[in-house]
Tab-separated table of C-alpha atoms and ligand atoms in Angstrom:
chain	number	residue	atom	x	y	z
A	1	MET	CA	-167.587	17.679	88.652
A	2	PRO	CA	-167.000	18.438	92.306
A	3	GLY	CA	-163.718	19.477	93.814
A	4	ALA	CA	-161.584	20.023	90.722
A	5	ARG	CA	-157.926	20.511	91.574
A	6	GLY	CA	-155.715	21.677	88.770
A	7	THR	CA	-156.143	19.082	86.080
A	8	GLN	CA	-156.955	16.365	88.632
A	9	ILE	CA	-160.525	15.615	89.558
A	10	LEU	CA	-161.453	14.719	93.079
A	11	LEU	CA	-164.460	12.422	93.027
A	12	GLU	CA	-166.727	11.356	95.874
A	13	ARG	CA	-164.954	13.320	98.539
A	14	GLU	CA	-167.771	15.773	99.301
A	15	ARG	CA	-168.091	14.660	102.906
A	16	GLU	CA	-164.369	15.000	103.583
A	17	LEU	CA	-164.156	18.378	101.862
A	18	ALA	CA	-167.178	19.665	103.781
A	19	LEU	CA	-165.529	18.661	107.046
A	20	ILE	CA	-162.275	20.300	105.987
A	21	ASP	CA	-164.165	23.500	105.188
A	22	GLN	CA	-165.907	23.379	108.531
A	23	THR	CA	-162.707	22.881	110.516
A	24	LEU	CA	-160.918	25.610	108.546
A	25	ASP	CA	-163.757	28.020	109.305
A	26	ALA	CA	-163.615	27.118	112.970
A	27	ALA	CA	-159.825	27.514	113.042
A	28	ALA	CA	-160.105	30.931	111.388
A	29	GLU	CA	-162.255	31.937	114.349
A	30	GLY	CA	-159.625	30.755	116.805
A	31	ARG	CA	-161.014	27.268	117.450
A	32	GLY	CA	-158.212	25.073	116.240
A	33	SER	CA	-158.431	21.325	115.813
A	34	THR	CA	-156.723	18.251	114.477
A	35	MET	CA	-157.727	16.115	111.518
A	36	LEU	CA	-156.301	12.804	110.479
A	37	VAL	CA	-156.698	11.149	107.088
A	38	ARG	CA	-156.000	7.429	107.185
A	39	GLY	CA	-156.188	4.748	104.553
A	40	PRO	CA	-154.374	2.378	102.248
A	41	ALA	CA	-151.875	3.401	99.595
A	42	GLY	CA	-153.380	5.337	96.728
A	43	ILE	CA	-156.795	5.985	98.268
A	44	GLY	CA	-156.312	9.756	98.000
A	45	LYS	CA	-154.866	11.008	101.286
A	46	SER	CA	-152.300	13.374	99.774
A	47	GLU	CA	-154.891	14.630	97.341
A	48	LEU	CA	-157.116	15.610	100.269
A	49	LEU	CA	-154.226	17.436	101.911
A	50	SER	CA	-153.635	19.358	98.682
A	51	ALA	CA	-157.316	20.181	98.390
A	52	ALA	CA	-157.275	21.392	102.007
A	53	SER	CA	-154.335	23.649	101.347
A	54	LEU	CA	-156.101	25.234	98.348
A	55	ARG	CA	-159.212	25.780	100.427
A	56	ALA	CA	-157.106	27.201	103.244
A	57	ALA	CA	-155.369	29.628	100.878
A	58	GLY	CA	-158.787	30.810	99.730
A	59	ARG	CA	-159.572	31.705	103.347
A	60	GLY	CA	-156.346	33.615	103.936
A	61	PHE	CA	-154.531	30.822	105.779
A	62	GLU	CA	-150.859	30.185	105.510
A	63	THR	CA	-149.928	26.552	104.972
A	64	LEU	CA	-146.907	24.925	106.585
A	65	ARG	CA	-146.166	21.638	104.883
A	66	ALA	CA	-144.044	18.611	105.658
A	67	ARG	CA	-143.865	15.014	104.633
A	68	GLY	CA	-142.437	11.943	106.333
A	69	GLY	CA	-139.759	10.162	104.354
A	70	GLU	CA	-138.967	6.508	104.652
A	71	PHE	CA	-135.242	7.164	104.763
A	72	GLU	CA	-135.352	10.287	106.900
A	73	ARG	CA	-136.915	8.849	109.986
A	74	SER	CA	-133.693	8.894	111.944
A	75	PHE	CA	-133.310	12.674	111.749
A	76	ALA	CA	-134.754	13.953	114.991
A	77	PHE	CA	-137.286	16.765	114.463
A	78	GLY	CA	-136.876	16.506	110.698
A	79	ILE	CA	-140.605	17.113	110.165
A	80	ALA	CA	-140.536	20.149	112.437
A	81	ARG	CA	-137.593	21.558	110.482
A	82	GLN	CA	-139.455	21.065	107.194
A	83	LEU	CA	-142.479	22.885	108.565
A	84	PHE	CA	-140.611	25.970	109.673
A	85	ALA	CA	-137.688	26.064	107.234
A	86	ALA	CA	-139.076	28.812	105.020
A	87	HIS	CA	-139.662	31.076	108.016
A	88	LEU	CA	-136.270	30.619	109.578
A	89	GLU	CA	-134.059	31.431	106.614
A	90	ASP	CA	-134.145	35.162	107.098
A	91	ALA	CA	-132.193	36.233	110.184
A	92	ASP	CA	-134.567	39.043	111.166
A	93	GLN	CA	-137.672	36.940	110.793
A	94	ARG	CA	-135.990	34.126	112.679
A	95	ALA	CA	-135.108	36.389	115.578
A	96	ALA	CA	-138.665	37.712	115.728
A	97	LEU	CA	-140.280	34.285	115.640
A	98	LEU	CA	-137.979	32.719	118.187
A	99	GLN	CA	-138.615	35.367	120.795
A	100	GLY	CA	-139.654	34.276	124.266
A	101	ALA	CA	-140.557	30.638	124.887
A	102	ALA	CA	-140.308	29.809	121.178
A	103	GLY	CA	-136.539	30.146	121.584
A	104	LEU	CA	-136.586	26.784	123.380
A	105	ALA	CA	-137.174	25.158	119.981
A	106	GLY	CA	-133.730	26.299	118.808
A	107	PRO	CA	-131.883	23.050	119.537
A	108	ALA	CA	-134.366	21.056	117.428
A	109	LEU	CA	-134.329	23.460	114.528
A	110	PHE	CA	-130.663	24.271	114.218
A	111	VAL	CA	-128.735	21.315	115.618
A	112	GLU	CA	-127.004	19.390	112.844
A	113	GLU	CA	-129.014	16.267	112.047
A	114	ALA	CA	-129.250	15.045	115.636
A	115	GLY	CA	-130.419	11.637	114.558
A	116	THR	CA	-130.984	8.424	116.408
A	117	ASP	CA	-129.694	5.208	114.974
A	118	ASP	CA	-132.908	3.513	114.069
A	119	GLY	CA	-135.671	5.974	114.476
A	120	ALA	CA	-136.492	4.645	117.894
A	121	ALA	CA	-135.968	6.526	120.870
A	122	VAL	CA	-134.569	9.854	121.801
A	123	SER	CA	-136.159	9.952	125.187
A	124	MET	CA	-139.194	12.156	125.010
A	125	GLY	CA	-139.176	12.667	128.721
A	126	ASP	CA	-137.777	15.829	130.273
A	127	PRO	CA	-135.022	16.653	127.765
A	128	ALA	CA	-137.510	16.958	124.910
A	129	ALA	CA	-140.234	18.743	126.817
A	130	PRO	CA	-138.740	22.250	126.474
A	131	ILE	CA	-138.312	21.711	122.750
A	132	GLN	CA	-141.930	20.650	122.358
A	133	HIS	CA	-142.959	23.679	124.362
A	134	GLY	CA	-140.758	25.926	122.217
A	135	LEU	CA	-142.146	24.504	118.955
A	136	HIS	CA	-145.652	25.024	120.261
A	137	TRP	CA	-144.849	28.670	120.895
A	138	LEU	CA	-143.309	28.986	117.477
A	139	VAL	CA	-146.654	27.867	116.017
A	140	ALA	CA	-148.476	30.349	118.236
A	141	ASN	CA	-146.167	33.192	117.129
A	142	LEU	CA	-146.660	32.341	113.472
A	143	ALA	CA	-150.423	32.112	113.887
A	144	GLU	CA	-150.478	35.708	115.050
A	145	GLY	CA	-149.779	36.747	111.457
A	146	ALA	CA	-152.404	34.565	109.755
A	147	PRO	CA	-154.375	31.425	110.577
A	148	LEU	CA	-152.326	28.329	109.871
A	149	LEU	CA	-152.880	25.029	108.170
A	150	ILE	CA	-150.194	22.605	109.273
A	151	ALA	CA	-150.314	19.750	106.772
A	152	VAL	CA	-148.121	16.739	107.476
A	153	ASP	CA	-148.277	13.926	104.956
A	154	ASP	CA	-146.976	10.373	105.380
A	155	VAL	CA	-146.785	10.632	109.145
A	156	GLN	CA	-146.136	6.877	109.219
A	157	TRP	CA	-142.560	7.779	108.280
A	158	ALA	CA	-142.180	10.790	110.531
A	159	ASP	CA	-139.251	10.826	112.923
A	160	LEU	CA	-140.439	9.839	116.346
A	161	GLU	CA	-139.538	13.174	117.937
A	162	SER	CA	-141.636	15.173	115.482
A	163	ALA	CA	-144.486	12.663	115.673
A	164	ARG	CA	-144.608	13.003	119.434
A	165	TRP	CA	-144.494	16.742	119.120
A	166	LEU	CA	-147.478	16.575	116.725
A	167	VAL	CA	-149.400	14.740	119.453
A	168	TYR	CA	-148.284	17.380	121.970
A	169	LEU	CA	-149.471	20.123	119.624
A	170	ALA	CA	-152.756	18.336	118.868
A	171	ARG	CA	-153.531	18.401	122.582
A	172	ARG	CA	-153.036	22.154	122.779
A	173	MET	CA	-154.799	23.413	119.691
A	174	THR	CA	-158.210	24.403	120.878
A	175	ASP	CA	-157.536	28.109	121.325
A	176	LEU	CA	-155.197	28.599	118.378
A	177	PRO	CA	-156.254	29.625	114.839
A	178	VAL	CA	-154.630	26.469	113.501
A	179	LEU	CA	-155.771	23.323	111.738
A	180	LEU	CA	-153.348	20.429	112.095
A	181	LEU	CA	-154.033	18.008	109.249
A	182	THR	CA	-152.113	14.759	109.086
A	183	ALA	CA	-152.182	11.778	106.739
A	184	ILE	CA	-151.119	8.253	107.590
A	185	ARG	CA	-150.900	5.270	105.279
A	186	ASP	CA	-152.228	2.027	106.742
A	187	GLY	CA	-150.064	-0.949	107.405
A	188	GLU	CA	-146.586	0.541	107.210
A	189	PRO	CA	-144.415	-1.003	109.890
A	190	ALA	CA	-142.790	2.256	110.926
A	191	LEU	CA	-144.143	4.652	113.467
A	192	GLY	CA	-145.190	3.301	116.852
A	193	ALA	CA	-148.858	2.410	117.100
A	194	ASP	CA	-149.102	4.495	120.282
A	195	VAL	CA	-148.336	7.711	118.415
A	196	ILE	CA	-150.801	6.890	115.648
A	197	SER	CA	-153.596	6.052	118.040
A	198	ALA	CA	-152.868	9.210	120.067
A	199	LEU	CA	-153.241	11.296	116.906
A	200	GLU	CA	-156.390	9.417	116.034
A	201	GLU	CA	-157.759	10.055	119.478
A	202	GLU	CA	-157.006	13.771	119.278
A	203	SER	CA	-158.744	13.929	115.901
A	204	GLY	CA	-161.914	12.431	117.354
A	205	SER	CA	-164.729	12.730	114.869
A	206	HIS	CA	-162.310	14.387	112.453
A	207	ALA	CA	-160.520	11.153	111.671
A	208	LEU	CA	-161.229	10.608	107.973
A	209	ARG	CA	-161.127	7.345	106.065
A	210	PRO	CA	-161.670	8.032	102.373
A	211	GLU	CA	-163.663	5.213	100.783
A	212	PRO	CA	-162.858	3.454	97.512
A	213	LEU	CA	-164.522	5.090	94.520
A	214	SER	CA	-167.868	3.656	93.463
A	215	GLN	CA	-168.479	2.211	90.042
A	216	VAL	CA	-170.293	5.420	89.087
A	217	ALA	CA	-167.213	7.496	89.936
A	218	THR	CA	-165.003	5.032	88.081
A	219	VAL	CA	-167.130	5.432	84.983
A	220	ASP	CA	-166.907	9.222	85.341
A	221	LEU	CA	-163.136	9.152	85.641
A	222	VAL	CA	-162.605	6.712	82.760
A	223	ARG	CA	-164.855	8.794	80.525
A	224	PHE	CA	-163.207	12.023	81.613
A	225	GLU	CA	-159.772	10.626	80.776
A	226	LEU	CA	-160.474	8.388	77.781
A	227	GLY	CA	-163.480	10.030	76.192
A	228	ALA	CA	-167.175	10.300	76.869
A	229	GLY	CA	-167.859	7.326	74.626
A	230	ALA	CA	-165.975	4.830	76.834
A	231	ASP	CA	-168.043	1.682	76.861
A	232	GLU	CA	-169.931	0.574	79.987
A	233	GLU	CA	-168.332	-2.875	79.871
A	234	PHE	CA	-164.865	-1.374	79.594
A	235	CYS	CA	-165.566	0.889	82.584
A	236	ALA	CA	-166.920	-2.052	84.586
A	237	ALA	CA	-163.722	-3.984	83.866
A	238	ALA	CA	-161.703	-0.978	85.083
A	239	HIS	CA	-163.731	-0.933	88.280
A	240	ARG	CA	-163.210	-4.644	88.875
A	241	ALA	CA	-159.479	-4.337	88.317
A	242	ALA	CA	-158.867	-1.189	90.377
A	243	GLY	CA	-161.446	-1.927	93.044
A	244	GLY	CA	-162.171	1.780	93.480
A	245	ASN	CA	-158.595	2.683	94.376
A	246	PRO	CA	-157.996	6.018	92.604
A	247	LEU	CA	-154.275	5.456	92.205
A	248	TYR	CA	-154.763	2.049	90.622
A	249	LEU	CA	-157.515	3.393	88.432
A	250	ARG	CA	-155.390	6.273	87.191
A	251	GLU	CA	-152.433	3.955	86.542
A	252	LEU	CA	-154.695	1.580	84.678
A	253	ILE	CA	-156.086	4.369	82.538
A	254	ALA	CA	-152.551	5.565	81.787
A	255	ALA	CA	-151.495	2.021	80.867
A	256	ALA	CA	-154.542	1.641	78.602
A	257	ARG	CA	-153.611	4.891	76.910
A	258	ASP	CA	-149.992	3.774	76.471
A	259	ALA	CA	-151.152	0.474	75.005
A	260	ASP	CA	-153.493	2.324	72.597
A	261	LEU	CA	-156.388	0.349	74.015
A	262	ALA	CA	-159.653	1.761	72.732
A	263	PRO	CA	-162.210	2.036	75.560
A	264	VAL	CA	-164.629	-0.347	73.889
A	265	ALA	CA	-166.280	-3.523	75.160
A	266	GLU	CA	-163.861	-5.755	73.233
A	267	SER	CA	-160.939	-4.242	75.154
A	268	ALA	CA	-162.393	-5.108	78.556
A	269	THR	CA	-160.537	-8.399	78.967
A	270	LYS	CA	-157.306	-6.870	77.692
A	271	LEU	CA	-157.667	-4.147	80.296
A	272	GLU	CA	-157.722	-6.732	83.050
A	273	ASP	CA	-154.525	-8.205	81.702
A	274	LEU	CA	-152.593	-4.932	81.807
A	275	ARG	CA	-149.958	-4.760	84.481
A	276	PRO	CA	-149.302	-1.063	85.037
A	277	GLU	CA	-145.691	-0.410	85.952
A	278	GLY	CA	-146.472	2.170	88.614
A	279	ILE	CA	-148.731	-0.187	90.513
A	280	SER	CA	-146.285	-3.057	90.349
A	281	ARG	CA	-143.522	-0.870	91.690
A	282	SER	CA	-145.545	0.517	94.569
A	283	VAL	CA	-147.046	-2.857	95.493
A	284	LEU	CA	-143.741	-4.704	95.451
A	285	VAL	CA	-141.968	-2.058	97.507
A	286	ARG	CA	-144.723	-2.157	100.108
A	287	ILE	CA	-144.607	-5.933	100.357
A	288	ALA	CA	-140.810	-5.969	100.543
A	289	ARG	CA	-140.928	-3.572	103.461
A	290	LEU	CA	-143.020	-6.069	105.391
A	291	GLY	CA	-140.246	-8.644	105.195
A	292	ALA	CA	-139.331	-11.917	103.519
A	293	GLU	CA	-142.296	-13.837	104.962
A	294	ALA	CA	-144.684	-11.288	103.490
A	295	SER	CA	-143.142	-11.661	100.037
A	296	ALA	CA	-143.294	-15.455	100.292
A	297	THR	CA	-146.897	-15.410	101.479
A	298	ALA	CA	-148.008	-12.997	98.771
A	299	GLN	CA	-146.323	-15.061	96.063
A	300	VAL	CA	-147.943	-18.254	97.246
A	301	VAL	CA	-151.382	-16.595	97.344
A	302	ALA	CA	-150.774	-15.313	93.801
A	303	ILE	CA	-150.062	-18.870	92.677
A	304	LEU	CA	-152.907	-20.543	94.566
A	305	GLY	CA	-155.514	-17.926	93.714
A	306	ASP	CA	-157.793	-15.882	95.918
A	307	GLY	CA	-159.805	-17.566	98.603
A	308	THR	CA	-157.058	-19.965	99.570
A	309	SER	CA	-156.616	-21.030	103.181
A	310	LEU	CA	-153.882	-20.166	105.651
A	311	GLN	CA	-153.033	-23.837	106.028
A	312	ARG	CA	-152.537	-24.317	102.327
A	313	VAL	CA	-150.367	-21.213	102.070
A	314	ALA	CA	-148.322	-22.446	105.026
A	315	ARG	CA	-147.742	-25.780	103.366
A	316	LEU	CA	-146.694	-24.313	100.059
A	317	SER	CA	-144.538	-21.551	101.520
A	318	GLY	CA	-142.872	-23.692	104.167
A	319	LEU	CA	-143.896	-21.182	106.849
A	320	GLU	CA	-145.718	-22.141	110.025
A	321	PRO	CA	-149.492	-21.457	109.969
A	322	ASP	CA	-149.029	-19.009	112.855
A	323	GLU	CA	-146.400	-17.122	110.898
A	324	VAL	CA	-148.666	-16.983	107.876
A	325	ALA	CA	-151.507	-15.679	110.055
A	326	VAL	CA	-149.389	-12.851	111.475
A	327	THR	CA	-147.904	-12.060	108.071
A	328	ALA	CA	-151.339	-12.062	106.444
A	329	GLU	CA	-152.592	-9.578	109.004
A	330	GLY	CA	-149.695	-7.273	108.111
A	331	LEU	CA	-150.546	-7.658	104.417
A	332	VAL	CA	-154.178	-6.818	105.147
A	333	ARG	CA	-153.142	-3.710	107.090
A	334	ALA	CA	-150.958	-2.665	104.172
A	335	GLY	CA	-153.892	-3.022	101.762
A	336	ILE	CA	-152.268	-5.880	99.864
A	337	LEU	CA	-154.711	-8.567	100.975
A	338	ALA	CA	-158.387	-7.948	101.571
A	339	GLY	CA	-158.952	-10.616	104.197
A	340	ALA	CA	-156.679	-12.656	106.402
A	341	GLU	CA	-158.888	-15.714	106.891
A	342	THR	CA	-159.382	-16.815	103.350
A	343	LEU	CA	-156.618	-14.997	101.599
A	344	ASP	CA	-157.772	-12.644	98.866
A	345	PHE	CA	-155.796	-9.890	97.206
A	346	ALA	CA	-157.284	-6.451	97.699
A	347	HIS	CA	-157.334	-5.877	93.918
A	348	PRO	CA	-156.680	-8.096	90.909
A	349	LEU	CA	-153.985	-5.620	89.868
A	350	ILE	CA	-152.059	-6.374	93.047
A	351	ARG	CA	-152.248	-10.075	92.359
A	352	SER	CA	-151.063	-9.448	88.850
A	353	ALA	CA	-148.105	-7.400	90.101
A	354	VAL	CA	-147.051	-10.054	92.591
A	355	TYR	CA	-147.489	-12.852	90.104
A	356	GLY	CA	-145.554	-10.988	87.435
A	357	GLU	CA	-142.617	-10.577	89.791
A	358	ILE	CA	-142.113	-14.316	90.311
A	359	ALA	CA	-139.361	-15.514	87.983
A	360	PRO	CA	-140.749	-17.893	85.325
A	361	GLY	CA	-138.662	-20.859	86.516
A	362	LYS	CA	-139.769	-20.400	90.093
A	363	ARG	CA	-143.336	-19.942	88.935
A	364	ALA	CA	-143.271	-23.310	87.172
A	365	VAL	CA	-141.948	-25.035	90.272
A	366	MET	CA	-144.540	-23.345	92.468
A	367	HIS	CA	-147.390	-24.286	90.116
A	368	SER	CA	-146.232	-27.856	90.082
A	369	ARG	CA	-146.039	-28.001	93.869
A	370	ALA	CA	-149.405	-26.284	94.145
A	371	ALA	CA	-150.897	-28.902	91.850
A	372	GLN	CA	-149.522	-31.737	93.949
A	373	LEU	CA	-150.722	-30.088	97.117
A	374	LEU	CA	-154.244	-29.496	95.866
A	375	VAL	CA	-154.464	-32.965	94.441
A	376	ALA	CA	-153.337	-34.497	97.699
A	377	ASP	CA	-155.916	-32.411	99.543
A	378	GLU	CA	-158.673	-33.312	97.150
A	379	ALA	CA	-157.757	-36.963	97.085
A	380	SER	CA	-157.880	-37.202	100.832
A	381	ALA	CA	-161.112	-35.217	100.960
A	382	VAL	CA	-162.805	-37.281	98.258
A	383	GLY	CA	-161.099	-40.452	99.428
A	384	SER	CA	-161.087	-41.805	95.927
A	385	GLU	CA	-158.623	-43.263	93.511
A	386	GLN	CA	-159.742	-40.701	90.999
A	387	GLY	CA	-158.056	-37.910	92.883
A	388	SER	CA	-154.628	-39.415	92.789
A	389	ASN	CA	-155.016	-40.552	89.181
A	390	TRP	CA	-155.816	-37.027	88.334
A	391	GLY	CA	-152.769	-35.932	90.311
A	392	SER	CA	-150.383	-37.935	88.224
A	393	LYS	CA	-152.117	-36.690	85.097
A	394	LEU	CA	-151.561	-33.143	86.218
A	395	SER	CA	-147.914	-33.721	86.999
A	396	GLU	CA	-147.454	-35.120	83.509
A	397	SER	CA	-149.138	-32.086	82.056
A	398	GLU	CA	-146.444	-29.911	83.606
A	399	ASP	CA	-144.059	-31.177	80.967
A	400	SER	CA	-146.334	-30.967	77.973
A	401	GLU	CA	-146.963	-27.799	76.007
A	402	GLY	CA	-150.663	-27.090	75.682
A	403	ASP	CA	-152.514	-29.931	77.372
A	404	PRO	CA	-155.471	-30.315	75.015
A	405	GLU	CA	-158.084	-31.313	77.576
A	406	PRO	CA	-159.465	-29.215	80.382
A	407	PRO	CA	-159.278	-31.100	83.662
A	408	VAL	CA	-162.917	-32.024	83.838
A	409	GLN	CA	-162.368	-34.540	86.576
A	410	ALA	CA	-160.416	-31.964	88.512
A	411	GLN	CA	-163.301	-29.565	88.308
A	412	SER	CA	-165.757	-32.131	89.394
A	413	ASN	CA	-163.582	-33.272	92.312
A	414	LEU	CA	-162.984	-29.756	93.488
A	415	SER	CA	-166.534	-28.667	93.003
A	416	ARG	CA	-167.667	-31.459	95.271
A	417	THR	CA	-165.240	-30.631	98.035
A	418	ALA	CA	-164.598	-26.914	97.930
A	419	SER	CA	-167.186	-24.435	99.105
A	420	PRO	CA	-169.481	-23.572	96.203
A	421	GLY	CA	-168.744	-19.851	96.370
A	422	LEU	CA	-165.050	-20.449	96.316
A	423	TRP	CA	-165.114	-22.788	93.355
A	424	SER	CA	-167.457	-20.693	91.318
A	425	ARG	CA	-165.340	-17.600	91.908
A	426	TRP	CA	-161.979	-19.066	91.184
A	427	SER	CA	-162.443	-22.139	89.108
A	428	PRO	CA	-160.707	-20.836	85.979
A	429	VAL	CA	-157.702	-19.550	87.845
A	430	ARG	CA	-157.570	-22.576	90.084
A	431	VAL	CA	-157.707	-24.867	87.092
A	432	ARG	CA	-154.936	-22.927	85.476
A	433	SER	CA	-152.836	-22.990	88.602
A	434	LEU	CA	-153.186	-26.753	88.478
A	435	THR	CA	-152.600	-27.075	84.749
A	436	PRO	CA	-150.658	-24.052	83.699
A	437	HIS	CA	-150.251	-25.199	80.093
A	438	TRP	CA	-153.906	-25.817	79.522
A	439	ARG	CA	-155.738	-23.417	77.311
A	440	PRO	CA	-159.334	-23.563	76.244
A	441	ARG	CA	-159.667	-24.929	72.717
A	442	SER	CA	-161.099	-21.720	71.420
A	443	GLY	CA	-161.559	-18.302	72.975
A	444	GLY	CA	-164.587	-18.290	75.222
A	445	ALA	CA	-164.540	-22.044	75.916
A	446	SER	CA	-163.381	-21.556	79.469
A	447	SER	CA	-165.983	-21.089	82.122
A	448	GLU	CA	-165.315	-17.358	82.455
A	449	GLY	CA	-165.397	-16.791	78.729
A	450	ARG	CA	-161.805	-15.632	78.401
A	451	SER	CA	-159.021	-17.076	76.385
A	452	GLY	CA	-155.766	-17.440	78.288
A	453	GLY	CA	-154.263	-14.019	78.772
A	454	ALA	CA	-151.357	-12.908	80.919
A	455	GLU	CA	-153.256	-13.236	84.129
A	456	PRO	CA	-151.851	-14.923	87.196
A	457	GLY	CA	-152.005	-18.636	86.855
A	458	SER	CA	-152.368	-18.544	83.115
A	459	SER	CA	-149.127	-17.365	81.740
A	460	LEU	CA	-146.847	-20.355	81.823
B	1	LIG	N1	-161.221	11.138	94.919
B	1	LIG	C1	-160.414	11.028	93.853
B	1	LIG	N2	-160.897	11.129	92.619
B	1	LIG	C2	-160.075	11.025	91.559
B	1	LIG	N3	-158.755	10.816	91.631
B	1	LIG	C3	-158.219	10.730	92.856
B	1	LIG	C4	-159.026	10.813	94.030
B	1	LIG	N4	-158.233	10.671	95.098
B	1	LIG	C5	-157.001	10.487	94.617
B	1	LIG	N5	-156.982	10.519	93.287
B	1	LIG	C6	-155.805	10.309	92.450
B	1	LIG	O1	-155.249	9.058	92.810
B	1	LIG	C7	-153.842	9.122	92.885
B	1	LIG	C8	-153.389	8.737	94.279
B	1	LIG	O2	-153.815	9.706	95.205
B	1	LIG	P1	-152.911	10.098	96.456
B	1	LIG	O3	-151.502	10.280	96.053
B	1	LIG	O4	-153.587	11.226	97.118
B	1	LIG	O5	-153.036	8.782	97.314
B	1	LIG	P2	-152.426	8.507	98.758
B	1	LIG	O6	-153.517	7.927	99.574
B	1	LIG	O7	-151.768	9.725	99.268
B	1	LIG	O8	-151.363	7.385	98.441
B	1	LIG	P3	-150.021	7.004	99.258
B	1	LIG	O9	-150.423	6.149	100.406
B	1	LIG	O10	-149.220	6.250	98.257
B	1	LIG	O11	-149.360	8.279	99.690
B	1	LIG	C9	-153.460	10.537	92.485
B	1	LIG	O12	-153.179	10.531	91.110
B	1	LIG	C10	-154.717	11.317	92.742
B	1	LIG	O13	-154.820	12.430	91.905
B	2	LIG	MG1	-149.824	10.148	99.752
């Protein structure tokens, strides 16, 4: 398999690795450049940075590494300090490196945590210019010893001063034996968009966007991890659930292993019902960072099911449609939702994580309100008595354990009014969100051939 790294396997990244090789070779010859890896959480940005540093070591480069930290953004030049720390510990080496113009970097590297309150704003006008100049010279001095790979991960959380210096450096790289490689996660409401787009601009054609893994790669990874005999249907279920996101796929595989789930066809539905801890944690933290509206919107989408409209989410969440639209865009940027017009989660596992986080009592209330809302919508769309009769039936079913009948009328009402694609994709979940207690009479009786598992909309 291509690109093995330690015990991890790097699949379908040939194009990115070839470009990394090319830019390293050019840098070794004194033609430095900047690369930027962008993408959603878990797509494999850090893994590419690690692969680059291995490839750089093989070519005699020295790697300077740093990583933005969510809670360290207020420490001015924190990233710069991380990059150079190892070289500045020894007094003799420090004195040698800080000779000449590089000495101007001193205040950034040695001043005690000269932080700003909120990560915004030390003026990067004149006062910072000498420091940027000094740091640039520090890089140049270091590069005299060996070509450099400067790898900065999670730039979205970099302190503003360092981020601006990275842009400054990126603009002055062309005659240095240096590759500046940065990674930025999409949709994090931290670093100013101006800095990110400046870095993107400086990277030009070297701005990388790793793609989700294909089904073929998913099959390879599942079989590599769980055994060559892993069934095709099981692998296909893993691909549907993880949507090609390597992090989600690896978490899912780990969860399957923990649950002693044999990779056979019969386990496919159980796989989709797994709710890997690691994914839930990462997803919920990312949503929480986007604010209370984002959490409310995501929860409502988890209740209503994919393909729901902004208006419906607004009505159920109590937010204004405009607020939902803005919030949904943020969720799309953060890789939580796939589309902001009809609201779909980017992966079923994300939906599962959000759904699982809603407290059972709140979930029941939300399902009940969702049922009333959908019924009201359908009744007014169909303009028939049937709709409202069905509505009261559904409300009654909220109180009964295990409503024995599937809501046939509900299906027929919705199928007449909703777009065909939407209904055919989400009918089982939608029906369950309307009648959370309903279960098919026997496994396989539901239209998607699954008996009620712990999936969103089915677990009340
Ligand atoms: N191309 C790939 N093939 C196989 N596994 C991969 C691939 N890319 C990444 N992985 C694995 O997926 C997981 C997530 O990768 P990584 O940490 O690089 O993602 P990331 O984009 O940096 O995420 P974050 O935004 O959270 O920092 C890791 O376990 C990594 O080994
Ligand atoms: Mg990362």
